[in-house]
Short mmCIF file of C-alpha atoms in Angstrom, two decimals:
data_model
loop_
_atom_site.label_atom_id
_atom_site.label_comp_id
_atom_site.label_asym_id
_atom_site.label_seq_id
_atom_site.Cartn_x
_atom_site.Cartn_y
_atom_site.Cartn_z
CA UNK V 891 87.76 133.02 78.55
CA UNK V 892 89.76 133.40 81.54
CA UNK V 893 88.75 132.78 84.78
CA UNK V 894 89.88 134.98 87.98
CA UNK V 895 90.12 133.73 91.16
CA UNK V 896 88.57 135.16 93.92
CA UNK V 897 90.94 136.24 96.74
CA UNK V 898 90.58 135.10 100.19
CA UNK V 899 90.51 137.17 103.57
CA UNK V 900 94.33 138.76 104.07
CA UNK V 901 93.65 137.63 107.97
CA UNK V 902 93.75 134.00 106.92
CA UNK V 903 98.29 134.47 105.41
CA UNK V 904 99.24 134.00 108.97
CA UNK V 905 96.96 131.01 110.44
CA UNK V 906 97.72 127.65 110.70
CA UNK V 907 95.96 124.49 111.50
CA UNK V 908 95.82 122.95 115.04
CA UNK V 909 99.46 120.84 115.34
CA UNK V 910 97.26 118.46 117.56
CA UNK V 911 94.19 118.65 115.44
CA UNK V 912 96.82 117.50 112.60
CA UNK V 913 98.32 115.09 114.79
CA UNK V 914 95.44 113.22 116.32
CA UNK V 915 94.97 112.19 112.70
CA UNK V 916 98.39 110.13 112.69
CA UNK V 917 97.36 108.34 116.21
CA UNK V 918 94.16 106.74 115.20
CA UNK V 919 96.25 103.20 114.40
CA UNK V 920 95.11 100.57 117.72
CA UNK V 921 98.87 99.87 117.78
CA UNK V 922 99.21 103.49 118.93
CA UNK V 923 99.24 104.62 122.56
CA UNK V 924 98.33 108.30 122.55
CA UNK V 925 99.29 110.47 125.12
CA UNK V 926 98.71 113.38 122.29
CA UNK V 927 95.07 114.60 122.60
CA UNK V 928 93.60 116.85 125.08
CA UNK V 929 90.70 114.61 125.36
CA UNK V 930 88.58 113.48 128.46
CA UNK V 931 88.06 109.90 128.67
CA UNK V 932 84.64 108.89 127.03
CA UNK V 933 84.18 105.66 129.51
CA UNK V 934 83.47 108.56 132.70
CA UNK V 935 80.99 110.71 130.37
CA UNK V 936 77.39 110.03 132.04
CA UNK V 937 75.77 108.67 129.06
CA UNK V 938 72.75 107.25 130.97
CA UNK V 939 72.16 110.54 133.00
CA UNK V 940 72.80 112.29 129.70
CA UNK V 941 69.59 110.42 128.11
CA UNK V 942 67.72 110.84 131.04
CA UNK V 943 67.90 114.48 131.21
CA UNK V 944 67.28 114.62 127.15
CA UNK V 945 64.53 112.47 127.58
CA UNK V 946 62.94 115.18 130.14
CA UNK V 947 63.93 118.13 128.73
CA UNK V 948 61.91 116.54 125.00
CA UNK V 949 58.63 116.83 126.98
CA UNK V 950 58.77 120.44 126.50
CA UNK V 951 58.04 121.42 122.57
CA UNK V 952 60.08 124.44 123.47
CA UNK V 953 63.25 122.85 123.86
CA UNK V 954 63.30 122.22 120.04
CA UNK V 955 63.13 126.20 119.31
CA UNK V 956 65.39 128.29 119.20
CA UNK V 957 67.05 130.32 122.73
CA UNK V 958 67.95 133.98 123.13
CA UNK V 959 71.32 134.69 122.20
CA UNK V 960 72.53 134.96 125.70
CA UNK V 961 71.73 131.28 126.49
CA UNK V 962 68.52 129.39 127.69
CA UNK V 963 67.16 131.49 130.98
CA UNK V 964 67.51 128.38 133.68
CA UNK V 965 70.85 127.73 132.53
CA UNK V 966 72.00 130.82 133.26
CA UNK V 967 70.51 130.96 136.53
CA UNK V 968 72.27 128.19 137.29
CA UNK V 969 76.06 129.59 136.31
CA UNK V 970 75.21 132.65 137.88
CA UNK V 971 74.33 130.66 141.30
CA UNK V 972 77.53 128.37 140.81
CA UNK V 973 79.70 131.11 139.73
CA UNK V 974 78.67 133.29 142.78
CA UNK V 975 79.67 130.78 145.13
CA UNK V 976 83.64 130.15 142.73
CA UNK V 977 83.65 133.60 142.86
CA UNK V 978 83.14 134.59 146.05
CA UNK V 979 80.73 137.40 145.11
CA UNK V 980 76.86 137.52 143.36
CA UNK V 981 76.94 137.12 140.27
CA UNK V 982 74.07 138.75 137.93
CA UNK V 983 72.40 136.61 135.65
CA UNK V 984 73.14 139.48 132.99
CA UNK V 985 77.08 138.83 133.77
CA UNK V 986 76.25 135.43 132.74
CA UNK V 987 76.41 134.25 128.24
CA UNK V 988 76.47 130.58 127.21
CA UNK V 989 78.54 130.05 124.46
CA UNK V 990 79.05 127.32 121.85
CA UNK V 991 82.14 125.68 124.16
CA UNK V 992 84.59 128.29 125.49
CA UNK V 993 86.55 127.87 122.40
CA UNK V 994 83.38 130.40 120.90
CA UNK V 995 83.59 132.45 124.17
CA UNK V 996 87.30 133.29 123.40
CA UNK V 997 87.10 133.84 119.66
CA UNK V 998 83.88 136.60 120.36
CA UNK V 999 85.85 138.16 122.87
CA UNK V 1000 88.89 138.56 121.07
CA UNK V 1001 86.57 140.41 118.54
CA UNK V 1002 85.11 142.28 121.01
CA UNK V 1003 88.14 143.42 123.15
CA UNK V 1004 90.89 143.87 120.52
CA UNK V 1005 91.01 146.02 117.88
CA UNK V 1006 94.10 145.25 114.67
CA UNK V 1007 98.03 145.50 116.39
CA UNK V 1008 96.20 145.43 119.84
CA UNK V 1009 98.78 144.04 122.19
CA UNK V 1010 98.00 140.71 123.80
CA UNK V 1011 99.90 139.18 126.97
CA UNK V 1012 99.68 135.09 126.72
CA UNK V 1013 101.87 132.67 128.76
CA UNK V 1014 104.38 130.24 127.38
CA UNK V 1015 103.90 127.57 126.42
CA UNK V 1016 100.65 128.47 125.41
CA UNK V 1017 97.42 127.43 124.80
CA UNK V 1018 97.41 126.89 121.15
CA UNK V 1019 93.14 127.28 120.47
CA UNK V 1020 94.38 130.52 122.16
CA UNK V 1021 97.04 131.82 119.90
CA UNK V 1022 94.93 130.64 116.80
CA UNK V 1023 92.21 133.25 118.18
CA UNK V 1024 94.90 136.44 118.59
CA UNK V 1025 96.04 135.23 115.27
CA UNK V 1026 93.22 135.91 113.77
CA UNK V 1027 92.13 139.02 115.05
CA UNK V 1028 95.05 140.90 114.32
CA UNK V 1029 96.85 141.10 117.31
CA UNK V 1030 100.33 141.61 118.44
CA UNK V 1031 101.64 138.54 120.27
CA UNK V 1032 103.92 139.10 123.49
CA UNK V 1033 104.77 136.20 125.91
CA UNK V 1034 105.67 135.33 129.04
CA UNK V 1035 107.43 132.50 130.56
CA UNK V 1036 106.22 130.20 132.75
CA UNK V 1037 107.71 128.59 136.18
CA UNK V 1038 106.23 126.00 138.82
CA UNK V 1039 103.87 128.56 139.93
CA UNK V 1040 102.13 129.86 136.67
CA UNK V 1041 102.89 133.29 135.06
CA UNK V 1042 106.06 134.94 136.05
CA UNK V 1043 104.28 138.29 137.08
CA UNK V 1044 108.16 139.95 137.07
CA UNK V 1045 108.63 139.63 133.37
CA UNK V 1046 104.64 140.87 133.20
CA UNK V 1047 105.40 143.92 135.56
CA UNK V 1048 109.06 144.44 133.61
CA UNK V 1049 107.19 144.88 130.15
CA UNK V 1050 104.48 147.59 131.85
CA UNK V 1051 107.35 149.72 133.34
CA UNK V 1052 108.83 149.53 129.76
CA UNK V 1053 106.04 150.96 128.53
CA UNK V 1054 103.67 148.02 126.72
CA UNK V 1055 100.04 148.60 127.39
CA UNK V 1056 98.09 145.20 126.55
CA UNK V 1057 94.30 144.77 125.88
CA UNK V 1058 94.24 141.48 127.00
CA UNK V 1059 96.42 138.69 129.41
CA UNK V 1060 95.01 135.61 128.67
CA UNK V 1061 95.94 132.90 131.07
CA UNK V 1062 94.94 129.35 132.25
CA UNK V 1063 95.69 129.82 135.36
CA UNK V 1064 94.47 126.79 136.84
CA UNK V 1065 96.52 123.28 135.57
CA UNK V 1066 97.78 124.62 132.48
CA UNK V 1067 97.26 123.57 129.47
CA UNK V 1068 100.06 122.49 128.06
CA UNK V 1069 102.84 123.69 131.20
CA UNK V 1070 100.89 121.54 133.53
CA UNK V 1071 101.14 124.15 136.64
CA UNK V 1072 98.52 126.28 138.88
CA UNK V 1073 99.10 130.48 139.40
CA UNK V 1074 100.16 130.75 143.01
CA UNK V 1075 97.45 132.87 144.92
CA UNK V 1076 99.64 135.46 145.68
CA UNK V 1077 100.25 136.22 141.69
CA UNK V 1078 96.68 135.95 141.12
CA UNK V 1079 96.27 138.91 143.82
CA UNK V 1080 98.96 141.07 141.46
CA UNK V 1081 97.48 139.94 137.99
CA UNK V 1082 94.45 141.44 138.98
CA UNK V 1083 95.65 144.37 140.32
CA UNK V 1084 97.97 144.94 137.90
CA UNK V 1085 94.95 144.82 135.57
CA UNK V 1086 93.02 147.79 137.18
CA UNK V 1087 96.13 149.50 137.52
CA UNK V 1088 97.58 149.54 133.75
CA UNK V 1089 93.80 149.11 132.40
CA UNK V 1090 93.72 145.92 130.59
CA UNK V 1091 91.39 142.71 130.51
CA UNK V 1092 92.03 139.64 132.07
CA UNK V 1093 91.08 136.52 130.16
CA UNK V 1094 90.89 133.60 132.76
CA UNK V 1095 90.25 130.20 130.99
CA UNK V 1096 89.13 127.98 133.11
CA UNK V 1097 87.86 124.41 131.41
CA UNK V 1098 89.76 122.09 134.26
CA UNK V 1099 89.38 124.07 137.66
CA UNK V 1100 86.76 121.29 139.09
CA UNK V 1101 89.47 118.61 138.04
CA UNK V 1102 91.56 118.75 140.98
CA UNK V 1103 92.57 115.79 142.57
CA UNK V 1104 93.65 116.37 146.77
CA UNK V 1105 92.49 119.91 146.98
CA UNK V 1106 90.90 122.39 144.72
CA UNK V 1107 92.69 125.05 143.25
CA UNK V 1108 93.59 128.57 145.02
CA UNK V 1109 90.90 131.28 144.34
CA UNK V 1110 90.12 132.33 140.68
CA UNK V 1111 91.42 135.84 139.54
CA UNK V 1112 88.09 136.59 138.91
CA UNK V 1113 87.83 137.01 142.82
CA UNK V 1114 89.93 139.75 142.99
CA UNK V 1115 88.86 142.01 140.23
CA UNK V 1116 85.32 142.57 137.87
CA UNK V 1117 88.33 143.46 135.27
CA UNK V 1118 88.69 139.84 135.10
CA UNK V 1119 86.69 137.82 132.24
CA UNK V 1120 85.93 134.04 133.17
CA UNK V 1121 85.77 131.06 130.81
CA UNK V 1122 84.62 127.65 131.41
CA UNK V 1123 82.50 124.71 130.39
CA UNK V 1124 81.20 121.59 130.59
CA UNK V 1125 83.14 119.76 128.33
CA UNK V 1126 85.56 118.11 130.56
CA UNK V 1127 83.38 117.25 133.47
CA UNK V 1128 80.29 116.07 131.50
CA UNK V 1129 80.29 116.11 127.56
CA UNK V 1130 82.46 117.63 124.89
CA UNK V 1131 79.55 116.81 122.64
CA UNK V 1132 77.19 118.99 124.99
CA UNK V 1133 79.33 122.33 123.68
CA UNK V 1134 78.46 124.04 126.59
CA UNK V 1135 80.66 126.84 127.61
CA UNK V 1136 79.95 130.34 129.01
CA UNK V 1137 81.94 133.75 129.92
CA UNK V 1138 81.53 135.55 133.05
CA UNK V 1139 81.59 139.52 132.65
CA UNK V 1140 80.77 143.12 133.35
CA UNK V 1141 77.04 143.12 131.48
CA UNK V 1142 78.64 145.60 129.01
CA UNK V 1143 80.87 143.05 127.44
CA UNK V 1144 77.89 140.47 127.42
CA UNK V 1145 75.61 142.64 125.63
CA UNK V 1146 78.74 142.93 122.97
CA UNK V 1147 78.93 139.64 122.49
CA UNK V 1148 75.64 138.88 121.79
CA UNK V 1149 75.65 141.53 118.98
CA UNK V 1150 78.69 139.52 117.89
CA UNK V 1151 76.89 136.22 118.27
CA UNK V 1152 74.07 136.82 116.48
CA UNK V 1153 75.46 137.54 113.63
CA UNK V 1154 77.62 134.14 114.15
CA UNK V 1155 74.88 131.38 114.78
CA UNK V 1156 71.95 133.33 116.09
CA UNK V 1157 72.22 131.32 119.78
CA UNK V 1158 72.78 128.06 120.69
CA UNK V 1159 70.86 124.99 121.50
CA UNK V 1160 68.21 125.03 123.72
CA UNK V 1161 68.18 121.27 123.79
CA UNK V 1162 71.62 120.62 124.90
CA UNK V 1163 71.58 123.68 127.50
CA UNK V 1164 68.22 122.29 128.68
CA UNK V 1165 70.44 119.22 128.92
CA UNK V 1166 73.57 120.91 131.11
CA UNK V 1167 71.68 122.91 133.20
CA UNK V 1168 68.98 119.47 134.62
CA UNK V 1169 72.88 118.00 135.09
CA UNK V 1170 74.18 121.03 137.15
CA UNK V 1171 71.56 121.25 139.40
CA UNK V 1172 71.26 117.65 140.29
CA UNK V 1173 74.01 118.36 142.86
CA UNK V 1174 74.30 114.89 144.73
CA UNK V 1175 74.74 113.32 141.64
CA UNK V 1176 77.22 115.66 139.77
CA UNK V 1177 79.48 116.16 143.31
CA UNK V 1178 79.51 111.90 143.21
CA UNK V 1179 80.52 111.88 139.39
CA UNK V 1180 83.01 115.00 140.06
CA UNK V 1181 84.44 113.11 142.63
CA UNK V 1182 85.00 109.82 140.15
CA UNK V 1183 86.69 111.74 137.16
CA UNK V 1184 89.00 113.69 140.09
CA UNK V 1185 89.88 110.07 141.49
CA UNK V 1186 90.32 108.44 138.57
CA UNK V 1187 92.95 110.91 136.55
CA UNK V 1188 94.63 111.31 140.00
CA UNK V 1189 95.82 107.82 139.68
CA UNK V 1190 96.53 107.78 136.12
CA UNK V 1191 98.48 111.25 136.74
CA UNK V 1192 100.49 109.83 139.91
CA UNK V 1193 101.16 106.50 137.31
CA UNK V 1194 102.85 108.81 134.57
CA UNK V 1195 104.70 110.67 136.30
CA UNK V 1196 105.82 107.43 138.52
CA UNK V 1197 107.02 105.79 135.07
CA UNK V 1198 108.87 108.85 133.79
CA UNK V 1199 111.18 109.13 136.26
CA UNK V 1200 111.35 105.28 136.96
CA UNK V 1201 112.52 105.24 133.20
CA UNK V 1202 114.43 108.08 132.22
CA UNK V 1203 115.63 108.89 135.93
CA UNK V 1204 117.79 112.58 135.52
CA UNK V 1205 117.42 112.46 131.61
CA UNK V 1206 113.93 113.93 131.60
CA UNK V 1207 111.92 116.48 133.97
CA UNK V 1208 108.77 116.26 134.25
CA UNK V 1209 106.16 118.12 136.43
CA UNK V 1210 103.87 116.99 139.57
CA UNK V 1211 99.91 117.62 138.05
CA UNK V 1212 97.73 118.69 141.15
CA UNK V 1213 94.48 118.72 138.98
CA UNK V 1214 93.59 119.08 135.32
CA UNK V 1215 95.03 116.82 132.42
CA UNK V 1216 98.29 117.01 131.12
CA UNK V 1217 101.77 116.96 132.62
CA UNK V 1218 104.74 118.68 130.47
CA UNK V 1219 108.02 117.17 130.67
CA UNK V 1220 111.52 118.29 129.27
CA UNK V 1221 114.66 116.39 128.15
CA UNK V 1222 117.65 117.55 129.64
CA UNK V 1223 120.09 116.04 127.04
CA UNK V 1224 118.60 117.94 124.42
CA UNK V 1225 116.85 115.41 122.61
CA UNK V 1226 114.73 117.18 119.46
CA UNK V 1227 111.21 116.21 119.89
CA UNK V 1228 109.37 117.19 117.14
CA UNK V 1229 112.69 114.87 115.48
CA UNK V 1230 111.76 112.24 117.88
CA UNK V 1231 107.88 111.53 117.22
CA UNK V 1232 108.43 109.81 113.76
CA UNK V 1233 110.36 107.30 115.73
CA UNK V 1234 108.08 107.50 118.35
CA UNK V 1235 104.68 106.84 116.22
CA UNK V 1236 106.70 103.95 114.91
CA UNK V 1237 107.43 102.57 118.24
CA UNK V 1238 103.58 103.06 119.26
CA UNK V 1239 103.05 106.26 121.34
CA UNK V 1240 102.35 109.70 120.61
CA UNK V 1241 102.80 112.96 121.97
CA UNK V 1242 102.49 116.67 121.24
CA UNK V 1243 105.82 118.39 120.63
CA UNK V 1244 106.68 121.24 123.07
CA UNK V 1245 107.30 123.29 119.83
CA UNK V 1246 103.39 123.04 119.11
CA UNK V 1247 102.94 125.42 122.37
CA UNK V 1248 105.60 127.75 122.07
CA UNK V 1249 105.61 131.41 121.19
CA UNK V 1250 109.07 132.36 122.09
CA UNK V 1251 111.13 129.98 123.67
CA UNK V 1252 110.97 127.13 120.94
CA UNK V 1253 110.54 124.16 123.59
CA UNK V 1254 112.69 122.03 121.09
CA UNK V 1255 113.10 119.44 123.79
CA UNK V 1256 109.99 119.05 125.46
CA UNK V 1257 106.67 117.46 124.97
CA UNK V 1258 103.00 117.66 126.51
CA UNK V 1259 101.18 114.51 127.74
CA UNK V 1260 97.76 113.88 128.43
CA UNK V 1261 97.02 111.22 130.99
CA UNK V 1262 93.04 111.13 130.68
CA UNK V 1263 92.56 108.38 128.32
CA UNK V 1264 94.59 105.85 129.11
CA UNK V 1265 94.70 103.36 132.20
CA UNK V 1266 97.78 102.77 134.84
CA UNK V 1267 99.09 99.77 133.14
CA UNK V 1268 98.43 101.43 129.47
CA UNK V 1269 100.55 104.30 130.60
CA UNK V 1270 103.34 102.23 131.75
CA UNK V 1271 103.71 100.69 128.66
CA UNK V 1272 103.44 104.09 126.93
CA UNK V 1273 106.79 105.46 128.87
CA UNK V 1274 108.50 101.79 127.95
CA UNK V 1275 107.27 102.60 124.23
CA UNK V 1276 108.83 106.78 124.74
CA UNK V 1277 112.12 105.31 125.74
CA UNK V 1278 112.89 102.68 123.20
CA UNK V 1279 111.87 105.75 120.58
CA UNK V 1280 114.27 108.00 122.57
CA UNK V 1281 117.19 105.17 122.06
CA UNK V 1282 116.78 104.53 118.57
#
């Protein structure tokens, strides 16, 4: 007898696996320097606070039950309170839903916002968790290029007087992931008045805002209009393993995606938001380990960037990272390199391929590099490594 096959979801023809995802399995060799994942370093995760709080939080037999869907009560107390004072505004516990990472918060909003074809605004280079989310909800894909002060709001305003009429601009306006630059205040003022104007959402993702290194970042976008959806989480100030994350928005869109939510995982942990929310309130503390991730990637930053251009001089731009974790550089003799990172695996280091990020520009020559894991004298010797690769 023969057998058919069950068919698989037509939504899953376009989507593709995470380049770095794929990548960070080619970099796990000791001989390899990688400057390829987005990853915070593990050594400046709080592991002894971290037990402390569990250790509390397991007095209480309810921390082992299951939450509401909108997140465990104190936690959200406790976003609402800090995302008042980010803000600029009160913000309503009911604006307030903890998600599993913001990774979740995105993909439930995507199904809750866009509808098949829907149009949806992203920068480029772009986030890539991003793109996989549009991807798979159906969307239609429209970028916009990037300069050293985030979004270029002309091209945005040129493609509304032509007539397009997004859902959704999703940006990361603050350190960019992967272009390595901050929206300028002033564009943050138009994107959200743009957004009230023409009607669309405003995705803001904001996982690396707090990781600023000589002064915080300009206002979020979210200050300007309640058109403007906020993302963030914990994952790169205390724990990825905590998969905290949460969305700030209009209670409408909250109570949308807990519908949505429920029928994904039910809610999520009560132990580990127990967990975040002891952390976030023990504000001497978390200000004085802030302080110690900010200083510490603002040296390794200033020490990558200091090597580039000792090294490869007028042969490769790179740009100046205020905050966050990655700088993204660009050959200027056209050097290929997604060709380059065979040679550049063998020599030792790894990257992420500015191809990985694009949408429409196809970033042939440049790469993204993350500066988090590595130490000053370790990223020295990864730009050494880059540059016998690049001479091969």
């Amino acid at each position: 007898m023969s057998l058919t096959i069950p068919a698989l979801a037509n939504k899953l023809a376009g989507l593709q696996s995470s380049a770095i995802r794929d990548l960070l399995k080619l970099t796990t060799r000791d001989d390899v320097i990688s400057l390829a994942g987005g990853l915070p370093d593990g050594a400046l995760m709080p592991r002894d606070r971290i037990a402390l709080a569990a250790e509390t939080a397991l007095r209480d037999p309810a921390v082992l039950q299951y939450t509401e869907s909108s997140g465990w009560p104190a936690l959200r107390e406790v976003i609402a309170a800090r995302a008042s004072a980010e803000i600029g505004r009160t913000v309503a516990v009911a604006e307030v839903f903890i998600t599993h990472g913001s990774q979740q918060a995105l993909s439930l909003l995507a199904e809750v916002l866009l509808d098949p074809g829907a149009l949806v605004i992203v920068e480029d280079p772009a986030y890539i968790g991003a793109l996989q989310v549009f991807r798979a909800a159906g969307a239609r894909i429209v970028a916009v290029p990037l300069d050293s002060e985030g979004m270029r709001l002309d091209i945005l305003e040129d493609l509304l007087a032509a007539g397009e009429r997004p859902a959704v601009v999703h940006t990361v306006a603050t350190f960019h992931n992967p272009g390595g630059v901050t929206l300028a205040s002033e564009r943050r003022r138009r994107l959200a008045k743009l957004a009230e104007e023409y009607g669309f959402w405003v995705i803001e993702d904001d996982p690396y805002g707090e990781l600023w290194f000589d002064q915080p970042a300009p206002a979020p976008v979210a200050s300007y209009s309640p058109q403007v959806i906020r993302l963030s989480s914990v994952s790169k100030i205390l724990s990825p393993a905590l998969r905290v994350g949460w969305l700030i928005a209009p209670e409408r869109v909250c109570r949308a995606v807990e519908l949505l939510k429920q029928g994904a995982d039910l809610c999520g942990s009560s132990l580990t938001q127990q967990i975040t929310a002891d952390l976030l309130t023990d504000t001497p503390w978390l200000a004085a380990h802030i302080d110690s991730i900010r200083a510490t990637y603002g040296t390794r930053a200033r020490a990558l960037t200091t090597a580039l251009r000792a090294t490869f001089a007028d042969r490769l731009h790179c740009t100046d990272p205020t905050g966050g974790m990655f700088i993204w550089a660009e050959f200027t003799d056209d050097t290929n390199t997604s060709t380059l990172l065979t040679t550049a695996l063998n020599a030792g280091v790894a990257y992420v391929p500015g191809a990985a990020f694009a949408v429409t520009n196809t970033a042939d020559s440049s790469l993204r590099l993350c500066f988090t894991t590595s130490d000053e004298d370790t990223l020295t010797d990864a730009v050494t490594r880059l540059a016998e690769a690049s001479r091969v």
